[in-house]
Coordinates of C-alpha atoms in Angstrom, one line a residue:
M1 CA -49.6 4.2 3.2
G2 CA -48.0 7.4 4.5
R3 CA -45.4 5.5 6.5
R4 CA -44.4 3.4 3.5
F5 CA -43.9 6.5 1.5
Y6 CA -41.8 8.1 4.2
F7 CA -39.7 4.9 4.5
A8 CA -39.1 4.9 0.7
A9 CA -38.1 8.6 0.9
E10 CA -35.6 7.7 3.6
L11 CA -34.0 5.1 1.4
T12 CA -33.9 7.6 -1.5
I13 CA -32.1 10.2 0.6
L14 CA -29.7 7.6 2.0
G15 CA -29.0 6.4 -1.5
T16 CA -28.1 9.9 -2.7
V17 CA -25.8 10.5 0.3
K18 CA -23.9 7.2 0.4
S19 CA -21.6 6.3 -2.5
K20 CA -20.1 2.9 -3.2
P21 CA -16.8 2.7 -1.4
M22 CA -13.6 2.4 -3.5
D23 CA -12.1 -1.0 -3.7
Y24 CA -8.3 -1.3 -3.0
L25 CA -7.5 -1.1 -6.7
N26 CA -9.2 2.2 -7.2
K27 CA -7.6 3.5 -4.0
I28 CA -4.2 2.8 -5.5
R29 CA -5.2 4.3 -8.8
K30 CA -6.5 7.5 -7.1
L31 CA -3.3 7.8 -5.0
F32 CA -1.1 7.5 -8.1
A33 CA -3.4 9.7 -10.2
L34 CA -4.3 6.9 -12.7
E35 CA -7.5 6.5 -14.5
Q36 CA -10.0 4.6 -12.4
D37 CA -10.5 1.9 -15.0
G38 CA -6.9 2.1 -16.2
I39 CA -4.9 -1.1 -16.8
D40 CA -1.2 -1.5 -16.3
G41 CA -0.8 -5.2 -15.7
Y42 CA 0.8 -8.3 -17.0
S43 CA -0.6 -10.3 -19.9
E44 CA -2.5 -13.5 -19.4
L45 CA 0.5 -15.4 -21.0
E46 CA 2.9 -13.8 -18.5
I47 CA 0.7 -14.7 -15.6
Q48 CA 0.3 -18.3 -16.8
K49 CA 4.1 -18.7 -17.1
L50 CA 4.5 -17.5 -13.6
E51 CA 1.9 -19.9 -12.3
E52 CA 3.6 -22.7 -14.2
K53 CA 6.8 -21.9 -12.4
I54 CA 5.2 -22.4 -9.0
N55 CA 2.8 -25.1 -10.1
F56 CA -0.1 -23.3 -8.5
V57 CA -2.9 -21.0 -9.7
F58 CA -2.8 -17.5 -8.0
P59 CA -5.7 -16.6 -5.7
K60 CA -8.4 -14.6 -7.5
T61 CA -7.5 -11.3 -5.8
L62 CA -3.8 -11.6 -6.5
R63 CA -4.4 -12.7 -10.1
T64 CA -6.6 -9.7 -10.7
Y65 CA -3.9 -7.4 -9.3
Y66 CA -1.3 -8.8 -11.7
Q67 CA -3.7 -8.3 -14.5
T68 CA -4.6 -4.7 -13.6
L69 CA -1.7 -3.0 -11.9
G70 CA 1.0 -5.6 -11.5
A71 CA 3.3 -4.2 -14.2
N72 CA 3.3 -0.6 -12.9
S73 CA 6.9 0.1 -11.8
N74 CA 6.1 3.1 -9.5
I75 CA 3.6 1.1 -7.6
N76 CA 5.4 -2.3 -7.4
Y77 CA 9.1 -2.0 -8.1
C78 CA 10.5 1.4 -7.0
Y79 CA 11.4 0.2 -3.5
N80 CA 10.0 -3.1 -2.3
R81 CA 9.4 -5.6 -5.2
L82 CA 6.4 -7.6 -6.3
L83 CA 7.2 -11.1 -7.7
S84 CA 7.5 -10.6 -11.4
P85 CA 7.2 -13.1 -14.3
E86 CA 10.9 -12.8 -14.9
D87 CA 11.9 -13.9 -11.4
D88 CA 13.0 -17.3 -10.3
V89 CA 10.6 -18.7 -7.8
T90 CA 11.3 -21.0 -4.9
L91 CA 8.7 -22.0 -2.3
L92 CA 9.9 -21.3 1.2
D93 CA 8.7 -23.4 4.2
G94 CA 5.4 -24.0 2.5
Y95 CA 4.9 -20.3 1.5
L96 CA 4.8 -18.7 -1.9
P97 CA 6.9 -15.5 -1.8
I98 CA 5.0 -12.6 -3.5
Y99 CA 6.9 -9.5 -2.3
E100 CA 10.5 -8.8 -1.3
E101 CA 11.8 -5.9 0.8
N102 CA 14.3 -3.7 -1.0
Q103 CA 17.3 -5.1 0.8
A104 CA 16.0 -8.6 0.8
V105 CA 15.7 -8.5 4.6
V106 CA 12.0 -9.4 4.6
T107 CA 10.0 -11.7 2.3
W108 CA 6.2 -11.7 2.2
G109 CA 4.3 -14.7 1.2
I110 CA 1.1 -16.7 1.1
K111 CA 0.7 -20.2 2.6
T112 CA 0.4 -22.7 -0.3
T113 CA -2.5 -24.2 1.6
D114 CA -4.2 -20.8 1.4
L115 CA -3.8 -20.3 -2.4
S116 CA -7.2 -21.7 -3.0
L117 CA -8.8 -18.8 -1.1
D118 CA -9.9 -15.7 -3.1
N119 CA -8.3 -13.2 -0.8
P120 CA -5.9 -15.0 1.5
P121 CA -3.7 -13.7 4.4
V122 CA -0.1 -12.6 3.8
Y123 CA 2.7 -13.5 6.1
A124 CA 6.1 -11.8 6.6
N125 CA 9.4 -13.8 7.0
Y126 CA 12.0 -12.0 9.1
D127 CA 14.6 -14.7 8.3
T128 CA 17.8 -15.1 10.3
A129 CA 20.8 -17.4 10.0
Y130 CA 19.2 -19.5 12.7
D131 CA 15.5 -19.4 12.2
S132 CA 12.8 -18.9 9.6
D133 CA 10.0 -16.9 11.3
W134 CA 6.7 -16.2 9.5
E135 CA 4.3 -13.8 11.1
L136 CA 0.9 -12.7 10.0
E137 CA 1.2 -9.3 8.2
K138 CA -2.3 -8.7 6.8
A139 CA -5.5 -10.8 6.9
H140 CA -6.1 -10.2 3.2
V141 CA -3.8 -9.9 0.2
S142 CA -5.9 -6.9 -1.0
D143 CA -4.9 -4.9 2.2
F144 CA -1.3 -6.0 1.8
L145 CA -1.1 -4.8 -1.8
L146 CA -2.6 -1.5 -0.9
M147 CA -0.1 -1.1 2.0
M148 CA 2.8 -1.9 -0.3
A149 CA 1.6 0.6 -2.9
I150 CA 1.6 3.2 -0.1
Y151 CA 5.0 2.3 1.2
N152 CA 6.5 2.3 -2.3
G153 CA 4.8 5.6 -3.0
T154 CA 6.4 7.3 0.0
F155 CA 9.8 5.9 -1.1
G156 CA 9.8 7.3 -4.6
G157 CA 6.8 5.9 -6.4
L158 CA 4.8 9.1 -5.9
R159 CA 5.8 12.4 -7.6
Y160 CA 6.2 14.2 -4.3
Y161 CA 7.5 12.4 -1.2
A162 CA 9.6 12.9 1.9
N163 CA 11.0 10.9 4.8
C164 CA 11.9 11.9 8.3
L165 CA 13.9 9.4 10.4
H166 CA 13.9 11.1 13.8
T167 CA 11.4 12.1 16.5
I168 CA 8.2 13.9 15.4
P169 CA 6.8 16.4 18.0
S170 CA 3.5 15.1 19.6
T171 CA 1.8 18.4 18.5
M172 CA 2.5 17.5 14.9
V173 CA 1.2 14.0 15.4
T174 CA -2.0 15.4 16.8
A175 CA -2.3 17.7 13.8
V176 CA -2.1 14.7 11.5
E177 CA -4.6 12.7 13.5
S178 CA -7.1 15.6 13.3
G179 CA -6.5 16.6 9.7
W180 CA -6.2 13.2 8.0
E181 CA -8.2 9.9 8.3
L182 CA -6.6 6.9 9.8
I183 CA -6.7 3.7 7.6
P184 CA -7.5 1.2 10.3
E185 CA -7.1 -2.0 8.2
L186 CA -3.5 -1.0 7.3
S187 CA -2.4 0.5 10.7
V188 CA -0.9 -1.2 13.8
D189 CA 0.4 0.2 17.0
N190 CA 3.9 1.0 15.7
Q191 CA 2.9 2.1 12.2
K192 CA -0.2 4.2 11.5
I193 CA -1.2 5.3 8.0
F194 CA -3.4 8.3 7.3
T195 CA -4.9 9.7 4.1
R196 CA -7.2 12.4 2.8
D197 CA -9.4 10.2 0.5
Y198 CA -6.3 8.7 -1.1
T199 CA -5.1 12.0 -2.6
D200 CA -2.1 11.8 -0.3
V201 CA -0.7 9.5 2.5
I202 CA 1.2 10.0 5.7
S203 CA 2.7 7.0 7.5
L204 CA 4.0 7.5 11.1
S205 CA 6.3 5.1 12.9
F206 CA 6.1 4.7 16.7
D207 CA 8.4 3.2 19.3
G208 CA 7.2 1.0 22.2
N209 CA 6.4 4.0 24.3
G210 CA 4.1 5.5 21.7
V211 CA 6.6 8.2 20.6
C212 CA 6.6 9.0 16.9
Q213 CA 10.1 8.3 15.5
G214 CA 9.5 8.7 11.8
A215 CA 7.3 10.0 9.0
F216 CA 6.9 8.9 5.4
V217 CA 4.7 11.0 3.2
G218 CA 3.7 11.2 -0.5
T219 CA 1.3 12.5 -3.0
M220 CA 1.0 13.4 -6.7
D221 CA -0.3 16.9 -6.0
P222 CA 2.2 19.7 -5.3
Q223 CA -0.3 21.8 -3.3
L224 CA -1.2 18.8 -1.1
F225 CA 2.5 18.2 -0.6
D226 CA 3.1 21.8 0.5
N227 CA 0.3 21.4 3.0
I228 CA 1.8 18.2 4.4
L229 CA 5.2 20.0 4.8
E230 CA 3.5 22.9 6.6
V231 CA 1.8 20.6 9.1
L232 CA 4.9 18.4 9.6
D233 CA 7.4 21.2 9.9
V234 CA 10.4 18.9 10.6
D235 CA 14.0 18.5 9.5
W236 CA 13.3 16.0 6.7
S237 CA 15.9 13.3 6.1
Y238 CA 15.0 13.3 2.5
I239 CA 12.6 15.4 0.4
S240 CA 11.9 14.9 -3.3
F241 CA 12.5 18.6 -4.1
E242 CA 16.2 17.9 -3.6
D243 CA 16.3 15.8 -6.7
E244 CA 14.5 18.6 -8.7
D245 CA 17.2 21.1 -7.5
E246 CA 20.0 18.8 -8.6
D247 CA 18.3 18.3 -12.0
E248 CA 18.1 22.1 -12.5
D249 CA 21.8 22.5 -11.6

């Protein structure tokens, strides 16, 4: 009897310590300082019209995204672009394009044969004049949409952001690695993304030798932004404060 009580107490303690992890939608909401149950999506009619254009029904996860956050311009349209209901849609090589790089150099899509899956993989097409080459980008569309929200955030979607397009000293990379948490499901060898509980983000680019050759950062919190700039004390290629200075002038 005593052992059963002890085991139950362990469960109670564990239950108070562990909290339910945020899903990708609430991670995006938290990063962009949106209400956790906030809706900024497309209407059911708009989504149906888009599905009629492609003659397919969206996967469950992608459809939910369109309904909840798909219409938010800062998250989806400030740099790379989510497929919108107003776009003309053409299937490419058996893939449904869902996202386009800001200079149309890369298209991301889902295999039409995977559209019946709830949370299908996403592939990137680095198309050339001679070849159409699709490569796996993320194993789940939920991870891909979170990654795109972060990328767009560091290129203007977040209130405070900065980009550095040259070598970052290894000591500063180490400081980021120790002060921020790596997001493993979004990171690869040449691009590693870090966060502090989705209140800010730091994305570091690496060359083939493991040398950091770029940093892209963003947050909605000015104090957190100042902290990032203190840790990454580099010659920034662009910093959002510059726009504020121009507005004041």
